[in-house]
Structures are given as structure tokens and as C-alpha cells.
C-alpha positions as a printed Julia matrix, in Angstrom:
314×3 Matrix{Float64}:
  99.99  28.62  127.89
  98.28  31.74  126.55
  98.64  35.32  127.64
  96.64  37.14  130.24
  95.81  40.72  129.25
  98.83  43.02  129.54
  98.9   46.69  130.43
  98.89  49.16  127.54
 101.82  51.48  126.89
 102.29  54.21  124.32
 105.2   56.01  122.72
 105.3   58.79  120.14
 106.87  58.04  116.76
 109.2   60.54  115.1
 106.36  61.9   112.95
 104.01  62.34  115.93
 102.01  59.13  115.52
 101.12  57.12  118.62
 102.38  53.53  118.86
 100.59  51.32  121.38
 102.45  48.3   122.75
 102.59  45.82  125.61
 105.49  44.23  127.5
 105.03  40.89  129.24
 107.17  38.12  130.68
 110.48  38.23  132.54
 111.32  41.84  133.52
 115.06  41.18  133.03
 114.65  38.65  130.23
 115.98  38.61  126.69
 113.86  41.05  124.65
 111.84  39.68  121.71
 109.41  41.62  119.51
 106.34  39.61  118.45
 104.82  41.03  115.25
 101.17  40.11  114.77
  99.38  38.87  111.64
  96.81  40.46  109.34
  94.55  41.65  110.85
  95.92  41.48  114.38
  96.94  43.37  117.48
  99.35  43.41  120.4
  97.03  41.05  122.31
  98.4   37.96  120.62
  97.75  35.11  120.93
 100.96  34.77  122.93
 102.26  32.72  125.88
 101.32  33.63  129.43
 103.72  35.71  131.51
 104.55  32.64  133.61
 105.67  30.73  130.49
 107.66  33.7   129.24
 109.26  34.08  132.66
 110.36  30.43  132.59
 111.79  30.91  129.1
 113.64  34.06  130.2
 111.84  36.2   127.62
 110.67  39.81  127.76
 108.01  39.88  125.02
 107.18  43.17  123.32
 104.13  43.28  121.05
 102.7   46.36  119.39
  99.79  47.39  117.21
 100.97  48.18  113.7
  99.74  51.58  112.48
  95.97  51.63  112.01
  95.36  48.7   114.35
  94.22  48.89  117.98
  95.61  51.99  119.66
  98.28  52.89  117.08
  97.72  55.89  114.81
  97.24  55.1   111.14
 100.2   55.64  108.79
  98.62  55.87  105.31
 100.61  54.5   102.37
 103.13  52.87  104.69
 105.52  50.3   103.29
 106.59  47.09  105.0
 109.99  48.73  105.54
 108.44  51.44  107.73
 107.98  48.89  110.53
 111.72  48.98  111.23
 111.64  52.58  112.45
 108.57  51.95  114.61
 110.26  48.94  116.21
 113.38  50.99  116.9
 111.25  53.76  118.43
 109.71  51.29  120.88
 113.09  49.67  121.59
 114.64  53.07  122.31
 111.81  53.93  124.71
 112.62  50.72  126.61
 116.37  51.29  126.56
 117.02  48.21  124.39
 120.16  48.17  122.29
 119.61  44.7   120.81
 116.61  42.39  120.47
 115.19  39.46  118.53
 112.07  39.54  116.35
 109.43  36.97  115.43
 106.71  37.7   112.87
 103.64  35.55  112.42
 101.89  35.43  109.04
 101.44  39.09  107.99
 104.0   40.0   110.66
 106.65  37.98  108.84
 107.56  40.58  106.2
 107.77  43.24  108.92
 110.14  41.06  110.96
 112.39  40.71  107.92
 112.29  44.5   107.46
 113.61  44.94  110.99
 116.38  42.41  110.38
 117.39  44.26  107.2
 117.07  47.87  108.37
 117.62  48.08  112.13
 121.38  48.53  111.71
 122.56  45.36  113.41
 120.23  45.61  116.4
 118.31  42.41  115.56
 120.11  39.37  116.94
 117.88  36.63  115.48
 114.74  36.58  113.38
 111.97  34.01  113.07
 109.2   34.08  110.48
 106.23  31.81  111.14
 103.92  30.99  108.19
 105.04  34.16  106.45
 104.48  35.42  102.93
 106.83  36.35  100.09
 106.83  39.64   98.15
 104.02  39.83   95.61
 106.53  40.3    92.78
 108.62  37.27   93.8
 110.3   36.02   90.63
 109.38  32.43   89.77
 106.72  32.12   92.49
 103.03  31.68   91.69
 102.04  33.92   94.59
  98.35  32.93   94.84
  98.79  29.22   94.13
  97.63  27.05   97.02
  95.76  29.84   98.85
  92.15  29.58   99.94
  89.51  30.79   97.5
  88.74  33.61   99.94
  92.32  34.88   99.98
  92.66  34.62   96.21
  89.4   36.54   95.73
  90.39  39.3    98.15
  93.9   39.79   96.77
  92.61  39.85   93.18
  89.97  42.4    94.17
  92.66  44.5    95.86
  94.68  44.46   92.63
  91.77  45.16   90.28
  89.2   47.2    92.23
  90.72  48.86   95.29
  87.53  50.71   96.3
  85.55  47.47   96.3
  88.25  45.79   98.37
  88.23  48.6   100.95
  84.46  48.38  101.26
  84.64  44.61  101.8
  87.15  45.04  104.61
  85.03  47.79  106.15
  82.01  45.48  106.23
  84.05  42.64  107.73
  85.45  44.95  110.4
  81.96  46.2   111.3
  80.71  42.64  111.56
  83.66  41.63  113.76
  82.97  44.47  116.2
  79.3   43.42  116.48
  80.01  39.69  116.61
  83.56  39.0   117.89
  83.63  35.38  116.67
  82.32  36.09  113.18
  85.79  36.3   111.62
  86.81  33.0   113.2
  83.61  31.43  111.85
  84.38  32.67  108.32
  87.98  31.42  108.49
  86.83  28.0   109.75
  85.03  27.39  106.46
  88.4   27.6   104.64
  90.6   25.7   107.1
  92.29  22.35  106.69
  91.89  19.72  109.43
  95.1   20.64  111.3
  93.92  24.25  111.62
  90.44  23.2   112.73
  91.97  21.2   115.57
  93.81  24.31  116.78
  91.03  26.86  116.35
  88.31  24.66  117.85
  90.11  24.85  121.19
  87.82  27.16  123.16
  90.71  29.19  124.65
  92.4   29.83  121.31
  89.09  30.67  119.67
  88.35  33.25  122.37
  91.85  34.76  122.1
  91.59  35.04  118.34
  88.22  36.77  118.62
  89.6   39.24  121.18
  92.61  39.95  118.97
  90.44  40.68  115.92
  88.09  42.95  117.86
  90.99  44.95  119.3
  92.67  45.13  115.9
  89.56  46.56  114.25
  88.14  48.7   117.06
  88.9   51.96  115.2
  88.04  50.51  111.79
  89.69  48.44  109.06
  92.55  50.87  108.4
  95.47  48.74  109.58
  94.12  45.81  107.58
  93.69  47.96  104.46
  97.22  49.35  104.77
  98.74  45.9   105.39
  97.25  44.54  102.17
  98.44  47.59  100.24
 101.95  47.17  101.67
 102.06  43.47  100.81
 101.0   44.11   97.2
 103.56  46.92   96.74
 107.33  47.08   96.98
 108.4   46.12  100.5
 111.03  48.88  100.51
 114.09  46.76  101.35
 116.13  43.92   99.84
 115.92  40.41  101.26
 119.65  39.98  100.66
 120.18  42.76  103.24
 118.57  40.71  106.02
 121.22  40.16  108.72
 121.7   37.73  111.59
 120.38  34.2   112.03
 117.0   33.63  110.39
 114.55  30.75  110.89
 111.61  30.26  108.53
 108.99  27.94  110.07
 105.96  26.75  108.12
 103.16  24.22  108.36
 103.16  21.9   105.35
  99.35  22.05  104.97
  99.02  25.84  105.2
  96.46  27.15  102.71
  96.4   30.77  103.92
 100.08  31.47  103.23
 101.31  28.4   101.31
 104.61  26.71  102.13
 105.93  27.67   98.68
 106.35  31.21  100.08
 108.72  29.99  102.81
 110.72  27.93  100.33
 111.07  30.97   98.06
 112.19  33.18  100.96
 114.75  30.58  102.01
 116.36  30.91   98.6
 116.67  34.7    98.9
 117.79  35.31  102.51
 121.49  34.64  103.17
 121.99  31.65  105.47
 118.3   31.26  106.36
 117.2   27.98  107.95
 113.84  26.54  106.94
 111.73  24.08  108.92
 108.55  22.66  107.42
 106.32  20.79  109.84
 104.18  17.93  108.56
 100.49  17.54  109.47
 100.39  21.22  110.43
  98.85  24.26  108.79
  98.58  28.01  109.34
  97.46  28.28  112.96
 100.03  25.77  114.16
 102.31  28.79  114.59
 100.36  29.63  117.75
 101.38  26.38  119.41
 104.99  26.34  118.23
 105.69  29.88  119.46
 107.23  28.89  122.85
 109.76  26.67  121.04
 110.55  29.47  118.59
 111.09  31.87  121.49
 113.5   29.37  123.04
 115.48  29.35  119.78
 115.47  33.14  119.57
 116.99  33.69  123.01
 119.2   30.59  123.33
 122.91  31.29  123.73
 123.65  28.61  121.14
 120.41  27.9   119.26
 119.42  24.33  118.5
 116.96  23.34  115.76
 113.25  23.59  116.6
 111.73  20.12  116.73
 109.56  19.1   113.81
 107.04  16.8   115.46
 103.25  17.14  115.27
 101.79  20.46  116.35
 100.05  23.45  114.71
 100.99  26.88  113.31
  99.4   30.42  113.47
  98.72  33.53  111.47
  97.14  33.84  108.02
  97.42  35.3   104.61
  94.9   38.09  104.27
  93.19  37.33  107.57
  95.09  35.82  110.48
  96.68  37.3   113.61
């Protein structure tokens, strides 16, 4: 099911930054951008090319600025992702495309749907997060102690937060599975069942190492963007939108998806029982089917996990 390593491509952004991305799947398929979590990279996890070919999907994944091979964009807002996505789409000759964002990629997928001037056909957000100033939402409620601690440190002592992420990034480069080991201590049973699969564990470790190979800068800038104004209005999100969430998610709690569903015009929400954060990895092929279907049908809601994470999940 999961992706073999894809070739690396690069394109220059309008301001001269380098954006690194990968294209896999059906060469004449329906184009879908997959936006990774926090921290994360273009490596995935994502379905193998053979699965994507069968689904009729051309999958485009890229390193957000500061991750992997993409140049850092200091003080970026969530909204800035829309222009980077359009830059990559233009380089590929794509007029229209779908987007799916996992965990920390969710807000960036919504930015594309709001700001890419009608180019986004459908949008899916898997285990995403709401804006930090979401009215009526207790943003930290239901999150792991680790996430609560890190977000509170980011709000109250930014220098200390940056140093913590630097140390975690250094440790991840020396010991690729160290981040997975730390996350395991905070996971619910549904997530443990997903992450204890040896293939998924290896793919997660590879993704983290690639994300942090030049340092923690993408991770630092993601957290800053999440805790600041996103730079666009949710009511401006256009096209069909599906919000998918695992009911037992304790990295980005399901209350975030419910709040988003109340703000985005016409959004569908599907909450899957007995599933948590990393279940989004396993449901991705079904989500891709919905994204490219001529007449989308609801994604099934049977047992099966979800991916991504609040402050730390690709």
C-alpha cells in the first residue's frame, strides 16, 4: 500500500525560494496535492504508485518551506501555502487540482481552497486542527500532555520552545525512530495498532528524518503559523470539502473538526469510531477516491485508523 521513494523535483518560487516536490502515480491521472503534517515531508506516508495508478491519481507532495529540500520562509502564514501550491501546479501545467491535508497539512489545504482562485476542485482535511483563536473552542482540550506543554511553551517562552524543537530534531537525525518512540508514549490503542506496523513505523521515521535534515526550521515556522492568524477566512473556502477525523484522536482532538464543520460552507464531516490520529494513513486511498470521483460518494466509516498529529505528526 505504501509509497516507494519518488524522484525529487524542484521549482523556484516567485521570491526565489526553492520548493522541492515529488510526483507519483498515474502519469495522466487526476492531480491531487497531498500536504504533510507537522513535522513532515514530501515522502509521506502515501500509497504506492501501483495503488495510485489503479485509483487514477497523480499525487503531488511537497516539502513546506523549511522542511526537507524547500528553502525556509521565515514568518510565513498558513495562507502563504496557496501561492507555493500554485507555483508547483503551474510548473506542471495544471489548471485544476484537488488537495488533501493531513494533520498540520489540514490548515494549508483549506488555505488553497480559499485562495487559489477556483483552481481547487475538492478538499479533504484529515485529523486537522482549527485556528488557535477559534471562538467557543477550548483549543487545547483533549490533547496529549506533550502537545499541551509544547503549545503553551510556544505561547509563553518562544526561545525555550525553539530550543526544544532543535534538540528533538538533532535527536531524530541521530536516531530516526526516536520521534516515533516518544509519540508512542502518548498514543491511544488505535494509534498504537497503526504505528506498531513495521512498515508504517519505518516510513514515519524516514519522513521525520527527511523533514528535519536541515534543522527544525519548518517545524518552528509551522507552530508559529498555527498560533497566529491564518491569513484567510474559512467562509471563503470554495468547492466540496470533507473533514475526516478519528473519534479517539488525542493529538488533534475531534472537537477541532466539529468546529471547522460549523465554519466552512457546505462542509461534510465524517467521524470514524475506534480510530485515532494515525488512522488517516490507512484511510487515505479512500479519501483519494472521493477526491477524484466524478460524482463523489461518502467515505465509509468502518474500523480503520487515521494519520497526522497536532504538534508532531506527518
